[in-house]
mmCIF file of C-alpha atoms in Angstrom:
data_model
loop_
_atom_site.group_PDB
_atom_site.id
_atom_site.type_symbol
_atom_site.label_atom_id
_atom_site.label_comp_id
_atom_site.label_asym_id
_atom_site.label_seq_id
_atom_site.Cartn_x
_atom_site.Cartn_y
_atom_site.Cartn_z
ATOM 1 C CA MET A 1 60.758 -26.677 -49.293
ATOM 2 C CA SER A 2 60.663 -28.709 -46.326
ATOM 3 C CA ASP A 3 60.674 -28.058 -42.626
ATOM 4 C CA LYS A 4 64.062 -29.800 -42.540
ATOM 5 C CA ASP A 5 65.467 -27.139 -45.047
ATOM 6 C CA ASP A 6 63.982 -24.365 -42.913
ATOM 7 C CA LYS A 7 65.827 -25.627 -39.751
ATOM 8 C CA ASP A 8 69.111 -25.861 -41.534
ATOM 9 C CA LYS A 9 69.097 -22.250 -42.746
ATOM 10 C CA LYS A 10 68.354 -20.740 -39.347
ATOM 11 C CA PRO A 11 71.402 -19.984 -37.279
ATOM 12 C CA LYS A 12 71.909 -22.127 -34.136
ATOM 13 C CA ASN A 13 72.112 -18.981 -31.845
ATOM 14 C CA ALA A 14 68.813 -17.331 -32.955
ATOM 15 C CA PHE A 15 66.676 -18.512 -30.015
ATOM 16 C CA LYS A 16 69.364 -18.160 -27.429
ATOM 17 C CA ASN A 17 67.679 -15.361 -25.547
ATOM 18 C CA VAL A 18 63.999 -17.076 -25.727
ATOM 19 C CA VAL A 19 63.046 -18.531 -22.232
ATOM 20 C CA LEU A 20 61.243 -21.833 -22.653
ATOM 21 C CA PHE A 21 58.261 -22.704 -20.630
ATOM 22 C CA PRO A 22 58.114 -26.062 -18.959
ATOM 23 C CA GLU A 23 56.204 -28.357 -21.057
ATOM 24 C CA ASN A 24 54.181 -29.806 -17.998
ATOM 25 C CA LYS A 25 51.397 -27.396 -16.415
ATOM 26 C CA ILE A 26 52.658 -25.590 -13.401
ATOM 27 C CA LYS A 27 50.535 -26.687 -10.404
ATOM 28 C CA ARG A 28 50.130 -24.401 -7.579
ATOM 29 C CA PRO A 29 48.575 -25.938 -4.298
ATOM 30 C CA PRO A 30 45.306 -24.307 -3.639
ATOM 31 C CA ARG A 31 45.382 -21.970 -0.587
ATOM 32 C CA PRO A 32 43.363 -23.190 2.262
ATOM 33 C CA THR A 33 40.398 -20.858 2.959
ATOM 34 C CA ASP A 34 38.733 -20.394 6.287
ATOM 35 C CA PRO A 35 35.182 -21.393 6.008
ATOM 36 C CA MET A 36 33.974 -18.989 8.615
ATOM 37 C CA ALA A 37 35.744 -16.007 6.930
ATOM 38 C CA ALA A 38 34.070 -17.035 3.670
ATOM 39 C CA LYS A 39 30.830 -17.207 5.271
ATOM 40 C CA LYS A 40 31.219 -13.926 6.825
ATOM 41 C CA MET A 41 32.197 -12.379 3.499
ATOM 42 C CA ARG A 42 29.175 -13.632 1.846
ATOM 43 C CA ALA A 43 26.745 -12.542 4.702
ATOM 44 C CA TYR A 44 28.511 -9.127 4.486
ATOM 45 C CA GLN A 45 28.287 -8.730 0.815
ATOM 46 C CA ALA A 46 24.592 -9.875 0.892
ATOM 47 C CA ALA A 47 23.931 -7.292 3.583
ATOM 48 C CA LYS A 48 25.515 -4.533 1.827
ATOM 49 C CA PHE A 49 23.509 -5.510 -1.401
ATOM 50 C CA VAL A 50 20.315 -5.645 0.639
ATOM 51 C CA GLU A 51 20.593 -2.467 2.369
ATOM 52 C CA THR A 52 21.746 -0.614 -0.934
ATOM 53 C CA ALA A 53 18.815 -2.132 -2.823
ATOM 54 C CA THR A 54 16.441 -1.149 0.033
ATOM 55 C CA ASP A 55 17.628 2.261 0.067
ATOM 56 C CA GLU A 56 17.242 2.652 -3.774
ATOM 57 C CA ILE A 57 13.636 1.210 -3.635
ATOM 58 C CA GLY A 58 12.760 3.569 -0.727
ATOM 59 C CA LEU A 59 13.957 6.591 -2.396
ATOM 60 C CA ASP A 60 12.034 5.492 -5.769
ATOM 61 C CA LEU A 61 8.959 4.934 -3.580
ATOM 62 C CA VAL A 62 9.151 8.490 -1.995
ATOM 63 C CA ARG A 63 9.631 9.974 -5.325
ATOM 64 C CA LYS A 64 6.699 8.407 -6.604
ATOM 65 C CA PHE A 65 4.506 9.372 -3.788
ATOM 66 C CA VAL A 66 5.676 13.056 -4.053
ATOM 67 C CA ALA A 67 4.710 12.922 -7.663
ATOM 68 C CA MET A 68 1.347 11.377 -6.796
ATOM 69 C CA GLY A 69 0.791 14.417 -4.275
ATOM 70 C CA LEU A 70 0.891 12.549 -1.155
ATOM 71 C CA ASP A 71 1.851 14.432 1.943
ATOM 72 C CA THR A 72 5.232 12.626 3.087
ATOM 73 C CA ARG A 73 5.984 15.051 5.773
ATOM 74 C CA GLN A 74 3.143 13.304 8.045
ATOM 75 C CA ASP A 75 4.410 11.267 10.900
ATOM 76 C CA VAL A 76 2.061 8.455 9.999
ATOM 77 C CA PHE A 77 3.325 8.455 6.482
ATOM 78 C CA THR A 78 6.791 7.951 7.802
ATOM 79 C CA LYS A 79 5.730 5.075 10.133
ATOM 80 C CA ASP A 80 3.950 3.444 7.258
ATOM 81 C CA LEU A 81 6.853 3.585 4.836
ATOM 82 C CA ALA A 82 9.456 2.498 7.647
ATOM 83 C CA LEU A 83 7.276 -0.800 8.156
ATOM 84 C CA SER A 84 6.991 -1.162 4.174
ATOM 85 C CA MET A 85 10.642 -0.703 3.641
ATOM 86 C CA ASP A 86 11.411 -3.310 6.593
ATOM 87 C CA ALA A 87 9.152 -5.775 4.794
ATOM 88 C CA ILE A 88 10.974 -5.131 1.689
ATOM 89 C CA ARG A 89 14.418 -5.528 3.307
ATOM 90 C CA GLY A 90 13.033 -8.685 4.891
ATOM 91 C CA LEU A 91 12.026 -9.976 1.557
ATOM 92 C CA LEU A 92 15.434 -9.391 0.202
ATOM 93 C CA TYR A 93 17.173 -11.179 3.048
ATOM 94 C CA ARG A 94 15.096 -14.071 2.666
ATOM 95 C CA GLN A 95 16.088 -14.201 -0.925
ATOM 96 C CA PHE A 96 19.823 -14.745 0.693
ATOM 97 C CA SER A 97 18.575 -17.266 3.399
ATOM 98 C CA MET A 98 19.295 -14.678 5.946
ATOM 99 C CA GLY A 99 17.019 -13.958 9.166
ATOM 100 C CA HIS A 100 15.260 -10.943 9.776
ATOM 101 C CA PRO A 101 12.918 -9.890 12.439
ATOM 102 C CA ILE A 102 10.065 -9.170 10.083
ATOM 103 C CA HIS A 103 10.264 -12.706 8.927
ATOM 104 C CA LYS A 104 8.421 -13.879 12.364
ATOM 105 C CA VAL A 105 5.617 -11.179 11.561
ATOM 106 C CA VAL A 106 5.080 -12.247 7.941
ATOM 107 C CA ASP A 107 5.104 -15.892 8.787
ATOM 108 C CA ALA A 108 2.513 -15.484 11.566
ATOM 109 C CA SER A 109 0.117 -13.091 9.695
ATOM 110 C CA VAL A 110 0.252 -14.228 6.150
ATOM 111 C CA LYS A 111 -1.487 -17.417 4.867
ATOM 112 C CA LEU A 112 -1.175 -18.633 1.376
ATOM 113 C CA ARG A 113 -4.053 -20.222 -0.437
ATOM 114 C CA MET A 114 -4.407 -21.789 -4.001
ATOM 115 C CA ASN A 115 -7.740 -21.006 -5.749
ATOM 116 C CA PRO A 116 -9.195 -23.686 -8.200
ATOM 117 C CA ALA A 117 -7.423 -22.015 -11.314
ATOM 118 C CA GLY A 118 -4.222 -22.841 -9.489
ATOM 119 C CA VAL A 119 -3.409 -19.175 -8.486
ATOM 120 C CA VAL A 120 -1.786 -18.661 -5.183
ATOM 121 C CA THR A 121 -3.178 -15.756 -3.315
ATOM 122 C CA ALA A 122 -1.958 -14.199 0.108
ATOM 123 C CA ARG A 123 -4.282 -13.460 2.793
ATOM 124 C CA ILE A 124 -3.128 -11.250 5.955
ATOM 125 C CA GLU A 125 -4.719 -12.382 9.094
ATOM 126 C CA TYR A 126 -4.129 -9.309 11.360
ATOM 127 C CA SER A 127 -5.789 -11.128 14.387
ATOM 128 C CA ASN A 128 -2.625 -13.169 14.565
ATOM 129 C CA ILE A 129 -0.408 -10.314 15.277
ATOM 130 C CA THR A 130 -2.715 -7.796 17.391
ATOM 131 C CA ASP A 131 -3.422 -8.077 21.138
ATOM 132 C CA GLU A 132 -7.189 -7.428 20.509
ATOM 133 C CA THR A 133 -9.207 -10.348 20.925
ATOM 134 C CA SER A 134 -12.330 -10.592 18.912
ATOM 135 C CA ARG A 135 -15.528 -11.119 21.195
ATOM 136 C CA THR A 136 -17.608 -14.006 20.288
ATOM 137 C CA THR A 137 -21.379 -13.663 20.694
ATOM 138 C CA LYS A 138 -23.708 -16.443 21.237
ATOM 139 C CA PRO A 139 -27.038 -16.479 19.634
ATOM 140 C CA ILE A 140 -30.154 -16.138 21.610
ATOM 141 C CA ASN A 141 -31.199 -19.621 20.474
ATOM 142 C CA LYS A 142 -30.602 -22.265 17.960
ATOM 143 C CA ASP A 143 -33.157 -21.151 15.246
ATOM 144 C CA VAL A 144 -31.526 -17.548 15.249
ATOM 145 C CA SER A 145 -28.060 -19.524 14.998
ATOM 146 C CA ASP A 146 -29.110 -21.490 11.966
ATOM 147 C CA ASP A 147 -30.654 -18.668 10.317
ATOM 148 C CA LEU A 148 -27.597 -16.581 10.715
ATOM 149 C CA ASN A 149 -25.567 -19.545 9.353
ATOM 150 C CA ASN A 150 -27.798 -20.007 6.403
ATOM 151 C CA ARG A 151 -27.595 -16.257 5.654
ATOM 152 C CA ASN A 152 -23.878 -16.162 5.796
ATOM 153 C CA HIS A 153 -23.898 -19.087 3.391
ATOM 154 C CA GLY A 154 -26.159 -17.624 0.946
ATOM 155 C CA PHE A 155 -29.440 -19.366 1.946
ATOM 156 C CA PHE A 156 -32.235 -17.042 2.582
ATOM 157 C CA GLN A 157 -35.706 -18.061 2.718
ATOM 158 C CA PHE A 158 -38.654 -15.641 3.478
ATOM 159 C CA THR A 159 -41.980 -16.947 4.912
ATOM 160 C CA GLU A 160 -44.554 -14.235 5.523
ATOM 161 C CA ASP A 161 -46.277 -14.648 8.905
ATOM 162 C CA PHE A 162 -48.633 -11.691 8.412
ATOM 163 C CA LYS A 163 -51.443 -10.480 6.127
ATOM 164 C CA PHE A 164 -50.518 -8.530 3.199
ATOM 165 C CA ASP A 165 -53.257 -5.943 2.320
ATOM 166 C CA GLY A 166 -51.323 -4.391 -0.674
ATOM 167 C CA PRO A 167 -52.257 -4.334 -4.304
ATOM 168 C CA GLU A 168 -52.633 -7.544 -6.077
ATOM 169 C CA PHE A 169 -49.921 -8.655 -8.699
ATOM 170 C CA SER A 170 -50.589 -9.800 -12.031
ATOM 171 C CA ASP A 171 -49.274 -13.098 -13.257
ATOM 172 C CA ASP A 172 -46.150 -11.349 -14.655
ATOM 173 C CA GLY A 173 -45.173 -10.023 -11.175
ATOM 174 C CA VAL A 174 -46.109 -6.415 -11.959
ATOM 175 C CA PRO A 175 -48.464 -4.552 -9.756
ATOM 176 C CA PRO A 176 -51.315 -2.826 -11.469
ATOM 177 C CA PHE A 177 -50.794 0.849 -12.426
ATOM 178 C CA PRO A 178 -51.878 3.266 -9.647
ATOM 179 C CA PRO A 179 -54.799 5.692 -10.464
ATOM 180 C CA SER A 180 -53.632 9.219 -11.174
ATOM 181 C CA PRO A 181 -55.279 11.662 -9.010
ATOM 182 C CA LYS A 182 -57.765 13.919 -10.743
ATOM 183 C CA ASP A 183 -57.101 17.658 -10.441
ATOM 184 C CA ASP A 184 -59.599 20.123 -11.423
ATOM 185 C CA ASP A 185 -56.858 22.651 -11.962
ATOM 186 C CA ASP A 186 -55.144 21.797 -15.176
ATOM 187 C CA GLU A 187 -53.289 25.070 -15.765
ATOM 188 C CA GLY A 188 -50.734 24.585 -13.142
ATOM 189 C CA PRO A 189 -49.807 26.296 -9.892
ATOM 190 C CA GLU A 190 -51.931 29.554 -8.898
ATOM 191 C CA LYS A 191 -50.576 32.657 -9.826
ATOM 192 C CA ALA A 192 -50.383 35.610 -7.322
#
């Protein structure tokens, strides 16, 4: 049987109640979105994510600290944890290209260096964020300054300017064995 025969056998009113869709695609004009509203929504969602993640990380840390036996009721613990959590919060905000006040502290105090193996290491320079100024001292004279610089760089040279009246060393650098004291009493300590 062919398709032509099938069409002939179907009643003409069989598809009367079927709604046919248009053959062309329905095109709806896109709604204009306010860029400021979209930006605010992204910022709100990012902030909500960051705050939720920071709270979860903080609770996990406190649980681990309690499990390690730390006293989490101390005021200094709370201060240290608050600063640590704010640094984590700043880390997460930076991932979303959003500002946070801790970024200024991190940028001023942390310097990155790459070692010869290509590994990046971070060094915290607290002097950049504290009010304390380190006092620099001047050496007594140039010889002392040069000597200190050499010692700091691993150079050290000892020249004796005195006469040493100690035992003579053998060629292998070992001093002679000292003579043992001769005791007349070989029985040990006296008994009372």
